Amino acid sequence: MKEKLGEIRSRALQTMDNVTSLGELEDLRVKFLGKKGELTSILKEMGRLSKEERPVIGQIANEVRNEIENKINCVKEELIEKQKYEKMEKEKIDISISTNKERIGHRHPLLSTIEELEDLFISMGFTVVDGPEIETVENNFDALNSPENHPSRDLSDTFYITEDILLRTHTSPVQIRAMKEYGAPLRIVSAGRTFRFDDVDDTHSPMFHQIEGLVVDENISMANLIHTLDIFIKELFGKDMKTRYRPHYFPFTEPSAEVDVTCMACRGKGCPACNNTGWSMELLGCGMVHPKVLENCGIDSDKYTGFAFGMGIDRITMVKYGLNDIRLLFDNDNRFLEQF
């Protein structure tokens, strides 16, 4: 039996010198040390030995097992290190490659405008909040006091996913979410993409960007709204800019208004761009938050009032940079983007 143990030891150690993979090493381990391995089979025969021989053979068997196990561990470590080295060599990155051809980008004019608007409202005490682009009909229409027969709820005007889920048609649902979560008082702005079915031309797109603001507190009046918007417009376009408020209808505000600003080309003097009126096209919509909207969000309309406003960021970007086609903002044409 001593000879068999010695033979197993020699064969195992010699065989492991030629192993090239962890899989082969595991096969050898099972072959020699497994439940049905060669060493285990030898140990099962020890019951036939005399009492004097058993401890001697048992000690030799343990020494053989330990030596084989140690050899397996050493070979395993060597194979793992070899694999690591080969992987590093294969995946090595040549950091000496010239980067002269790398092109560094910059802010898209739309993103620059969004950040400028958000920073401006933050300086006025507003908090920026965000919300999902896929919305519920409840938040997008019902809570905003839009009746079921309102044109914007028609299938031909809005991108519906299901009867109760749609792509938001404005960023107003963010205001609903904020009022439901935080209650009053509240002073927030939210910017993001919105979606409405529209034919693509130089001023229309089925995907566009909006920013909306909301203030809810005690004793909020139309005067607060006008003062806030006047400050915003002067800070954005210049101290000489004037505003004009025209009555309008929105289901979620009452009273409501559209806001015109001084023509950017002539600064109010009159020119062909503004048909000699001195006023540019309508910039934004606004109004006092309808009491039903407050109540839908769990806010006491007898105690709190508020105002809201919203505008197209694409339009502001076009006015700011003198663009005449909204499609330029979405074409990803480097010839256009590199100008900014």
Coordinates of N, CA and C in Angstrom, one line a residue, residues 106-316:
H106 N -20.2 71.2 -26.8 CA -20.6 72.3 -25.9 C -22.1 72.3 -25.8
R107 N -22.6 73.2 -25.0 CA -24.0 73.2 -24.7 C -24.8 73.5 -25.9
H108 N -25.9 72.7 -26.1 CA -26.9 73.0 -27.1 C -27.6 74.3 -26.8
P109 N -28.0 75.1 -27.7 CA -28.7 76.3 -27.4 C -29.9 76.1 -26.6
L110 N -30.6 75.0 -26.8 CA -31.8 74.8 -26.0 C -31.5 74.5 -24.5
L111 N -30.4 73.7 -24.3 CA -30.0 73.4 -22.9 C -29.5 74.7 -22.3
S112 N -28.8 75.5 -23.0 CA -28.3 76.7 -22.4 C -29.4 77.6 -22.0
T113 N -30.5 77.7 -22.8 CA -31.6 78.5 -22.5 C -32.4 78.0 -21.3
I114 N -32.5 76.6 -21.2 CA -33.2 76.0 -20.1 C -32.4 76.4 -18.8
E115 N -31.1 76.2 -18.8 CA -30.3 76.5 -17.6 C -30.4 77.9 -17.2
E116 N -30.3 78.8 -18.2 CA -30.4 80.3 -18.0 C -31.8 80.6 -17.3
L117 N -32.9 80.0 -17.8 CA -34.2 80.3 -17.3 C -34.3 79.8 -15.8
E118 N -33.8 78.5 -15.6 CA -33.9 78.0 -14.3 C -33.0 78.8 -13.3
D119 N -31.8 79.2 -13.7 CA -31.0 80.0 -12.8 C -31.7 81.3 -12.5
L120 N -32.3 81.9 -13.5 CA -33.0 83.2 -13.2 C -34.1 83.0 -12.2
F121 N -34.9 82.0 -12.4 CA -36.0 81.8 -11.4 C -35.5 81.3 -10.1
I122 N -34.4 80.6 -10.0 CA -33.8 80.3 -8.7 C -33.4 81.5 -8.0
S123 N -32.9 82.5 -8.7 CA -32.5 83.8 -8.1 C -33.7 84.5 -7.6
M124 N -34.9 84.2 -8.1 CA -36.1 84.9 -7.6 C -36.8 84.1 -6.5
G125 N -36.2 83.0 -6.1 CA -36.7 82.3 -4.9 C -37.5 81.0 -5.3
F126 N -37.5 80.6 -6.6 CA -38.2 79.5 -7.0 C -37.4 78.2 -6.8
T127 N -38.0 77.1 -6.7 CA -37.4 75.8 -6.7 C -37.6 75.0 -7.9
V128 N -36.6 74.4 -8.5 CA -36.8 73.6 -9.7 C -37.2 72.2 -9.4
V129 N -38.3 71.7 -10.0 CA -38.8 70.4 -9.8 C -38.9 69.7 -11.2
D130 N -39.0 68.4 -11.2 CA -39.1 67.7 -12.4 C -40.2 66.6 -12.3
G131 N -40.6 66.1 -13.5 CA -41.7 65.1 -13.5 C -41.6 64.2 -14.7
P132 N -42.3 63.1 -14.8 CA -42.3 62.2 -15.9 C -42.9 62.7 -17.2
E133 N -42.3 62.3 -18.3 CA -42.9 62.7 -19.6 C -44.1 61.8 -20.0
I134 N -44.2 60.6 -19.4 CA -45.4 59.8 -19.6 C -46.3 60.0 -18.4
E135 N -47.5 60.5 -18.6 CA -48.3 61.0 -17.5 C -49.7 60.3 -17.5
T136 N -50.4 60.5 -16.5 CA -51.8 60.0 -16.4 C -52.8 61.1 -16.9
V137 N -53.9 60.7 -17.4 CA -54.9 61.6 -17.9 C -55.4 62.4 -16.7
E138 N -55.4 61.8 -15.5 CA -55.8 62.5 -14.3 C -54.9 63.8 -14.0
N139 N -53.6 63.6 -14.1 CA -52.7 64.7 -13.8 C -52.6 65.7 -15.0
N140 N -52.8 65.2 -16.2 CA -52.6 66.0 -17.4 C -53.8 66.8 -17.7
F141 N -55.0 66.3 -17.4 CA -56.2 67.0 -17.8 C -57.2 67.2 -16.6
D142 N -57.6 66.1 -16.0 CA -58.7 66.1 -15.0 C -58.4 67.1 -13.8
A143 N -57.2 66.9 -13.2 CA -56.9 67.7 -12.0 C -56.7 69.2 -12.4
L144 N -56.4 69.4 -13.7 CA -56.2 70.8 -14.2 C -57.5 71.4 -14.7
N145 N -58.6 70.8 -14.4 CA -59.9 71.4 -14.7 C -60.2 71.4 -16.2
S146 N -59.6 70.5 -17.0 CA -59.9 70.5 -18.4 C -61.1 69.6 -18.6
P147 N -62.2 70.1 -19.2 CA -63.4 69.2 -19.4 C -63.1 68.2 -20.4
E148 N -63.9 67.1 -20.4 CA -63.8 66.0 -21.3 C -63.9 66.4 -22.7
N149 N -64.7 67.4 -23.0 CA -64.9 67.8 -24.4 C -63.9 68.9 -24.8
H150 N -62.8 69.1 -24.1 CA -61.8 70.1 -24.4 C -61.0 69.6 -25.6
P151 N -60.7 70.4 -26.6 CA -60.1 70.0 -27.9 C -58.7 69.3 -27.6
S152 N -58.0 69.7 -26.6 CA -56.7 69.1 -26.3 C -56.8 67.6 -25.9
R153 N -58.0 67.2 -25.5 CA -58.1 65.8 -25.1 C -58.5 64.9 -26.2
D154 N -58.6 65.4 -27.4 CA -59.0 64.6 -28.6 C -57.9 63.7 -29.0
L155 N -58.2 62.6 -29.5 CA -57.2 61.6 -29.9 C -56.3 62.2 -31.1
S156 N -56.8 63.1 -31.9 CA -56.1 63.6 -33.0 C -55.1 64.7 -32.5
D157 N -55.1 65.1 -31.3 CA -54.3 66.2 -30.8 C -53.2 65.7 -29.8
T158 N -53.5 64.5 -29.2 CA -52.7 64.1 -28.1 C -52.2 62.6 -28.3
F159 N -51.0 62.3 -27.9 CA -50.4 61.0 -28.1 C -50.8 60.1 -26.9
Y160 N -51.8 59.3 -27.1 CA -52.3 58.4 -26.0 C -51.6 57.1 -26.1
I161 N -51.2 56.5 -24.9 CA -50.6 55.2 -24.9 C -51.7 54.2 -24.5
T162 N -52.5 54.5 -23.5 CA -53.7 53.8 -23.2 C -54.8 54.9 -23.0
E163 N -56.0 54.5 -22.6 CA -57.0 55.4 -22.3 C -56.7 56.3 -21.1
D164 N -55.8 55.8 -20.2 CA -55.5 56.6 -19.0 C -54.1 57.1 -19.0
I165 N -53.3 56.7 -20.0 CA -51.8 57.1 -20.0 C -51.5 57.8 -21.3
L166 N -50.7 58.9 -21.3 CA -50.4 59.6 -22.5 C -49.0 60.3 -22.3
L167 N -48.5 60.8 -23.4 CA -47.4 61.7 -23.4 C -47.9 63.1 -23.0
R168 N -47.3 63.6 -22.0 CA -47.8 64.9 -21.4 C -47.8 66.0 -22.5
T169 N -48.9 66.7 -22.5 CA -49.1 67.8 -23.5 C -48.5 69.1 -23.0
H170 N -48.2 69.2 -21.7 CA -47.6 70.4 -21.1 C -46.9 70.0 -19.9
T171 N -46.1 70.9 -19.2 CA -45.5 70.5 -18.0 C -46.3 70.8 -16.8
S172 N -47.6 71.2 -17.0 CA -48.5 71.5 -15.8 C -48.7 70.3 -14.9
P173 N -48.6 69.0 -15.4 CA -48.8 67.9 -14.5 C -47.7 67.9 -13.4
V174 N -46.6 68.5 -13.6 CA -45.6 68.6 -12.6 C -46.1 69.5 -11.4
Q175 N -46.8 70.5 -11.8 CA -47.4 71.4 -10.8 C -48.4 70.6 -9.9
I176 N -49.2 69.8 -10.6 CA -50.2 69.0 -9.9 C -49.5 68.1 -8.9
R177 N -48.5 67.4 -9.4 CA -47.7 66.5 -8.5 C -47.1 67.2 -7.3
A178 N -46.6 68.4 -7.6 CA -45.9 69.2 -6.5 C -47.0 69.6 -5.5
M179 N -48.1 70.1 -5.9 CA -49.2 70.5 -5.0 C -49.7 69.4 -4.2
K180 N -49.8 68.2 -4.8 CA -50.3 67.0 -4.1 C -49.3 66.6 -3.0
E181 N -48.0 66.7 -3.4 CA -47.0 66.2 -2.5 C -46.6 67.2 -1.4
Y182 N -46.4 68.5 -1.8 CA -45.9 69.4 -0.9 C -47.0 70.4 -0.3
G183 N -48.1 70.5 -0.9 CA -49.2 71.4 -0.4 C -48.8 72.8 -0.6
A184 N -49.2 73.7 0.3 CA -49.0 75.1 0.2 C -48.3 75.6 1.5
P185 N -47.5 76.6 1.5 CA -47.1 77.5 0.3 C -46.1 76.8 -0.6
L186 N -46.1 77.3 -1.9 CA -45.3 76.6 -2.9 C -44.8 77.7 -3.9
R187 N -43.5 77.5 -4.3 CA -43.0 78.4 -5.4 C -42.0 77.5 -6.2
I188 N -42.5 77.1 -7.4 CA -41.7 76.1 -8.2 C -41.7 76.5 -9.7
V189 N -40.7 76.0 -10.4 CA -40.7 76.0 -11.9 C -40.3 74.6 -12.3
S190 N -40.8 74.3 -13.5 CA -40.5 72.9 -14.1 C -40.3 73.1 -15.6
A191 N -39.2 72.5 -16.1 CA -38.9 72.6 -17.5 C -38.8 71.1 -18.1
G192 N -39.1 71.0 -19.3 CA -39.0 69.6 -19.9 C -39.7 69.5 -21.3
R193 N -39.6 68.3 -21.8 CA -40.2 68.0 -23.1 C -41.7 67.8 -23.0
T194 N -42.4 68.2 -24.0 CA -43.9 68.0 -24.1 C -44.2 67.5 -25.5
F195 N -45.4 67.0 -25.6 CA -45.7 66.3 -26.9 C -47.2 66.6 -27.3
R196 N -47.4 67.1 -28.5 CA -48.7 67.2 -29.1 C -48.6 67.0 -30.6
F197 N -49.7 66.4 -31.1 CA -49.7 66.1 -32.6 C -49.7 67.4 -33.3
D198 N -48.7 67.6 -34.2 CA -48.6 68.9 -35.0 C -47.8 68.6 -36.2
D199 N -48.2 69.2 -37.3 CA -47.5 69.2 -38.5 C -46.2 69.9 -38.4
V200 N -45.1 69.4 -38.8 CA -43.8 70.0 -38.7 C -43.6 71.1 -39.7
D201 N -43.3 72.3 -39.3 CA -42.9 73.4 -40.2 C -41.9 74.3 -39.4
D202 N -41.7 75.5 -39.9 CA -40.6 76.3 -39.3 C -40.9 76.8 -37.9
T203 N -42.2 76.7 -37.5 CA -42.5 77.1 -36.1 C -43.3 76.1 -35.3
H204 N -43.5 74.9 -35.8 CA -44.2 73.8 -35.1 C -43.5 72.5 -35.1
S205 N -43.7 71.8 -34.0 CA -43.0 70.5 -33.9 C -43.9 69.6 -33.0
P206 N -44.0 68.3 -33.2 CA -44.8 67.4 -32.3 C -44.1 67.2 -31.0
M207 N -42.8 67.6 -30.9 CA -42.1 67.5 -29.6 C -41.5 68.9 -29.4
F208 N -41.7 69.5 -28.2 CA -41.2 70.8 -28.0 C -40.9 70.9 -26.5
H209 N -40.4 72.0 -26.0 CA -40.0 72.2 -24.6 C -40.8 73.4 -24.0
Q210 N -41.1 73.2 -22.7 CA -41.9 74.2 -22.0 C -41.2 74.4 -20.6
I211 N -41.4 75.6 -20.1 CA -41.1 75.8 -18.7 C -42.3 76.5 -18.1
E212 N -42.7 76.0 -16.9 CA -43.9 76.6 -16.2 C -43.5 76.9 -14.8
G213 N -44.2 78.0 -14.3 CA -44.0 78.4 -12.9 C -45.3 78.4 -12.1
L214 N -45.2 78.2 -10.8 CA -46.4 78.2 -10.0 C -46.0 78.8 -8.6
V215 N -46.9 79.7 -8.2 CA -46.8 80.2 -6.8 C -48.1 80.1 -6.1
V216 N -48.1 79.4 -4.9 CA -49.3 79.3 -4.1 C -49.0 79.7 -2.7
D217 N -49.8 80.7 -2.2 CA -49.6 81.2 -0.9 C -50.8 82.0 -0.5
E218 N -50.8 82.6 0.7 CA -51.9 83.4 1.1 C -51.7 84.8 0.5
N219 N -52.8 85.4 0.1 CA -52.9 86.8 -0.4 C -52.1 87.0 -1.7
I220 N -52.0 85.9 -2.6 CA -51.4 86.1 -3.9 C -52.4 86.7 -4.8
S221 N -52.0 87.7 -5.6 CA -52.9 88.4 -6.5 C -52.3 88.5 -7.9
M222 N -53.1 89.0 -8.8 CA -52.6 89.3 -10.2 C -51.5 90.2 -10.2
A223 N -51.4 91.1 -9.3 CA -50.3 92.1 -9.2 C -49.0 91.4 -9.0
N224 N -49.0 90.4 -8.1 CA -47.8 89.6 -7.9 C -47.3 88.9 -9.2
L225 N -48.3 88.4 -10.0 CA -48.0 87.7 -11.2 C -47.3 88.7 -12.2
I226 N -48.0 89.8 -12.4 CA -47.4 90.8 -13.4 C -46.1 91.3 -13.0
H227 N -45.9 91.5 -11.7 CA -44.6 92.0 -11.2 C -43.5 90.9 -11.4
T228 N -43.8 89.7 -11.1 CA -42.9 88.6 -11.3 C -42.5 88.4 -12.8
L229 N -43.4 88.4 -13.7 CA -43.2 88.3 -15.1 C -42.4 89.5 -15.7
D230 N -42.7 90.7 -15.2 CA -42.0 91.9 -15.7 C -40.5 91.8 -15.3
I231 N -40.2 91.4 -14.1 CA -38.8 91.2 -13.7 C -38.2 90.1 -14.5
F232 N -38.8 89.0 -14.7 CA -38.3 87.9 -15.5 C -37.9 88.4 -16.9
I233 N -38.9 89.0 -17.6 CA -38.7 89.4 -19.0 C -37.5 90.5 -19.1
K234 N -37.5 91.4 -18.2 CA -36.4 92.4 -18.2 C -35.1 91.8 -18.0
E235 N -35.0 90.9 -17.1 CA -33.7 90.2 -16.8 C -33.3 89.3 -18.0
L236 N -34.2 88.8 -18.7 CA -33.9 87.9 -19.8 C -33.6 88.6 -21.1
F237 N -34.4 89.6 -21.4 CA -34.2 90.3 -22.7 C -33.7 91.7 -22.6
G238 N -33.7 92.3 -21.4 CA -33.2 93.7 -21.3 C -34.1 94.6 -20.5
K239 N -33.5 95.6 -19.9 CA -34.3 96.5 -19.0 C -35.3 97.3 -19.8
D240 N -35.1 97.5 -21.1 CA -36.0 98.4 -21.9 C -37.2 97.6 -22.4
M241 N -37.3 96.3 -22.1 CA -38.4 95.5 -22.6 C -39.7 95.9 -21.9
K242 N -40.8 95.9 -22.6 CA -42.1 96.2 -22.1 C -43.0 95.0 -22.3
T243 N -44.1 94.9 -21.5 CA -45.0 93.8 -21.6 C -46.4 94.3 -21.8
R244 N -47.2 93.4 -22.5 CA -48.6 93.7 -22.7 C -49.4 92.5 -22.4
Y245 N -50.5 92.6 -21.6 CA -51.3 91.5 -21.2 C -52.7 91.6 -21.9
R246 N -53.0 90.5 -22.6 CA -54.3 90.4 -23.3 C -55.1 89.3 -22.7
P247 N -56.4 89.5 -22.4 CA -57.3 88.5 -21.8 C -57.3 87.2 -22.7
H248 N -57.4 86.1 -22.0 CA -57.4 84.8 -22.7 C -58.1 83.8 -21.9
Y249 N -58.2 82.5 -22.4 CA -58.9 81.5 -21.6 C -58.0 80.3 -21.5
F250 N -57.8 79.8 -20.3 CA -57.2 78.6 -20.0 C -58.1 77.9 -18.9
P251 N -58.3 76.6 -19.0 CA -59.2 76.0 -18.1 C -58.7 75.9 -16.6
F252 N -57.4 76.0 -16.5 CA -56.8 75.9 -15.2 C -56.4 77.2 -14.5
T253 N -56.7 78.3 -15.2 CA -56.5 79.6 -14.5 C -57.7 80.5 -14.8
E254 N -57.9 81.4 -13.8 CA -59.1 82.4 -14.0 C -58.8 83.5 -13.0
P255 N -58.6 84.8 -13.5 CA -58.6 85.1 -15.0 C -57.2 84.6 -15.6
S256 N -57.3 84.7 -17.0 CA -56.1 84.2 -17.7 C -55.7 85.3 -18.7
A257 N -54.4 85.2 -19.1 CA -53.9 86.3 -20.0 C -52.8 85.7 -20.9
E258 N -52.6 86.3 -22.0 CA -51.4 86.1 -22.9 C -50.5 87.3 -22.8
V259 N -49.2 87.1 -22.8 CA -48.3 88.2 -22.6 C -47.5 88.4 -23.9
D260 N -47.5 89.6 -24.4 CA -46.7 90.0 -25.5 C -45.5 90.8 -25.0
V261 N -44.4 90.8 -25.7 CA -43.2 91.6 -25.3 C -42.8 92.5 -26.5
T262 N -42.0 93.5 -26.1 CA -41.5 94.4 -27.1 C -40.8 93.7 -28.2
C263 N -40.9 94.2 -29.5 CA -40.3 93.5 -30.6 C -38.8 93.6 -30.4
M264 N -38.1 92.4 -30.5 CA -36.7 92.3 -30.3 C -35.9 93.0 -31.4
A265 N -36.5 93.2 -32.6 CA -35.7 93.8 -33.7 C -35.7 95.3 -33.5
C266 N -36.8 95.9 -33.2 CA -36.8 97.4 -33.2 C -37.0 98.0 -31.8
R267 N -37.1 97.1 -30.8 CA -37.2 97.5 -29.4 C -38.4 98.4 -29.2
G268 N -39.5 98.1 -30.0 CA -40.8 98.8 -29.7 C -41.0 100.0 -30.7
K269 N -40.1 100.3 -31.6 CA -40.3 101.5 -32.4 C -41.2 101.2 -33.7
G270 N -41.3 99.9 -34.0 CA -42.0 99.5 -35.2 C -41.1 99.2 -36.4
C271 N -41.3 98.0 -36.9 CA -40.5 97.6 -38.1 C -41.2 96.5 -38.8
P272 N -40.7 96.1 -40.0 CA -41.4 95.0 -40.8 C -41.6 93.7 -40.0
A273 N -40.6 93.4 -39.1 CA -40.6 92.2 -38.4 C -41.9 92.1 -37.5
C274 N -42.3 93.2 -37.0 CA -43.5 93.3 -36.1 C -44.7 93.9 -36.7
N275 N -44.7 94.1 -38.1 CA -45.7 94.8 -38.8 C -45.9 96.2 -38.3
N276 N -44.9 96.8 -37.9 CA -44.9 98.2 -37.4 C -45.7 98.4 -36.1
T277 N -46.0 97.3 -35.4 CA -46.7 97.4 -34.1 C -45.9 97.7 -32.9
G278 N -44.6 97.3 -33.0 CA -43.7 97.4 -31.9 C -43.7 96.3 -30.9
W279 N -44.6 95.3 -31.2 CA -44.8 94.1 -30.3 C -44.4 92.8 -31.1
S280 N -43.8 91.9 -30.4 CA -43.5 90.6 -31.0 C -44.7 89.7 -30.8
M281 N -44.5 88.5 -31.2 CA -45.6 87.5 -31.0 C -45.7 87.2 -29.5
E282 N -46.9 86.5 -29.2 CA -47.2 86.2 -27.8 C -46.1 85.3 -27.3
L283 N -45.6 85.6 -26.1 CA -44.4 84.9 -25.5 C -44.8 83.8 -24.5
L284 N -45.9 84.1 -23.7 CA -46.3 83.1 -22.7 C -47.7 83.3 -22.3
G285 N -48.3 82.3 -21.6 CA -49.6 82.4 -21.1 C -49.5 82.4 -19.6
C286 N -50.5 83.0 -18.9 CA -50.5 83.0 -17.4 C -51.9 83.2 -16.9
G287 N -52.0 83.3 -15.6 CA -53.3 83.6 -14.9 C -53.2 83.1 -13.5
M288 N -54.3 83.4 -12.8 CA -54.5 83.0 -11.4 C -55.0 81.6 -11.4
V289 N -54.4 80.7 -10.5 CA -54.8 79.3 -10.5 C -56.3 79.2 -10.1
H290 N -57.0 78.4 -10.9 CA -58.4 78.2 -10.7 C -58.6 77.5 -9.4
P291 N -59.6 78.0 -8.6 CA -59.8 77.3 -7.2 C -60.1 75.8 -7.3
K292 N -60.7 75.4 -8.4 CA -60.9 73.9 -8.5 C -59.6 73.1 -8.6
V293 N -58.6 73.7 -9.3 CA -57.3 73.1 -9.4 C -56.7 72.9 -8.0
L294 N -56.8 74.0 -7.2 CA -56.3 73.9 -5.8 C -57.0 72.9 -5.0
E295 N -58.3 72.8 -5.1 CA -59.1 71.9 -4.4 C -58.8 70.4 -4.8
N296 N -58.6 70.2 -6.1 CA -58.2 68.9 -6.7 C -56.9 68.4 -6.1
C297 N -56.1 69.3 -5.6 CA -54.8 68.9 -5.1 C -54.8 69.0 -3.5
G298 N -56.0 69.1 -2.9 CA -56.1 69.1 -1.5 C -55.6 70.4 -0.8
I299 N -55.7 71.5 -1.6 CA -55.3 72.8 -1.0 C -56.6 73.7 -0.8
D300 N -56.7 74.3 0.4 CA -57.9 75.1 0.7 C -57.9 76.4 -0.1
S301 N -58.8 76.5 -1.1 CA -58.9 77.6 -1.9 C -59.4 78.9 -1.2
D302 N -60.0 78.7 -0.1 CA -60.5 79.9 0.7 C -59.3 80.5 1.4
K303 N -58.3 79.8 1.7 CA -57.1 80.3 2.4 C -56.0 80.7 1.5
Y304 N -55.8 79.9 0.4 CA -54.7 80.1 -0.5 C -55.1 80.5 -1.9
T305 N -54.3 81.3 -2.5 CA -54.5 81.6 -4.0 C -53.1 81.4 -4.6
G306 N -53.1 81.5 -5.9 CA -51.9 81.3 -6.6 C -51.9 81.8 -8.0
F307 N -50.7 81.9 -8.6 CA -50.7 82.2 -10.1 C -49.7 81.2 -10.7
A308 N -50.0 81.1 -12.0 CA -49.1 80.1 -12.8 C -48.8 80.8 -14.2
F309 N -47.8 80.4 -14.8 CA -47.4 80.9 -16.1 C -46.6 79.8 -16.8
G310 N -46.7 79.8 -18.2 CA -45.9 78.8 -18.9 C -45.5 79.4 -20.3
M311 N -44.4 78.9 -20.8 CA -43.9 79.4 -22.1 C -43.1 78.4 -22.8
G312 N -43.0 78.5 -24.1 CA -42.2 77.6 -24.9 C -40.8 77.9 -24.9
I313 N -39.9 77.0 -24.5 CA -38.5 77.3 -24.4 C -37.9 77.4 -25.8
D314 N -38.5 76.6 -26.7 CA -38.0 76.6 -28.1 C -38.2 78.0 -28.7
R315 N -39.4 78.6 -28.4 CA -39.7 80.0 -28.9 C -38.7 81.0 -28.4
I316 N -38.5 80.9 -27.1 CA -37.5 81.8 -26.4 C -36.1 81.7 -27.0

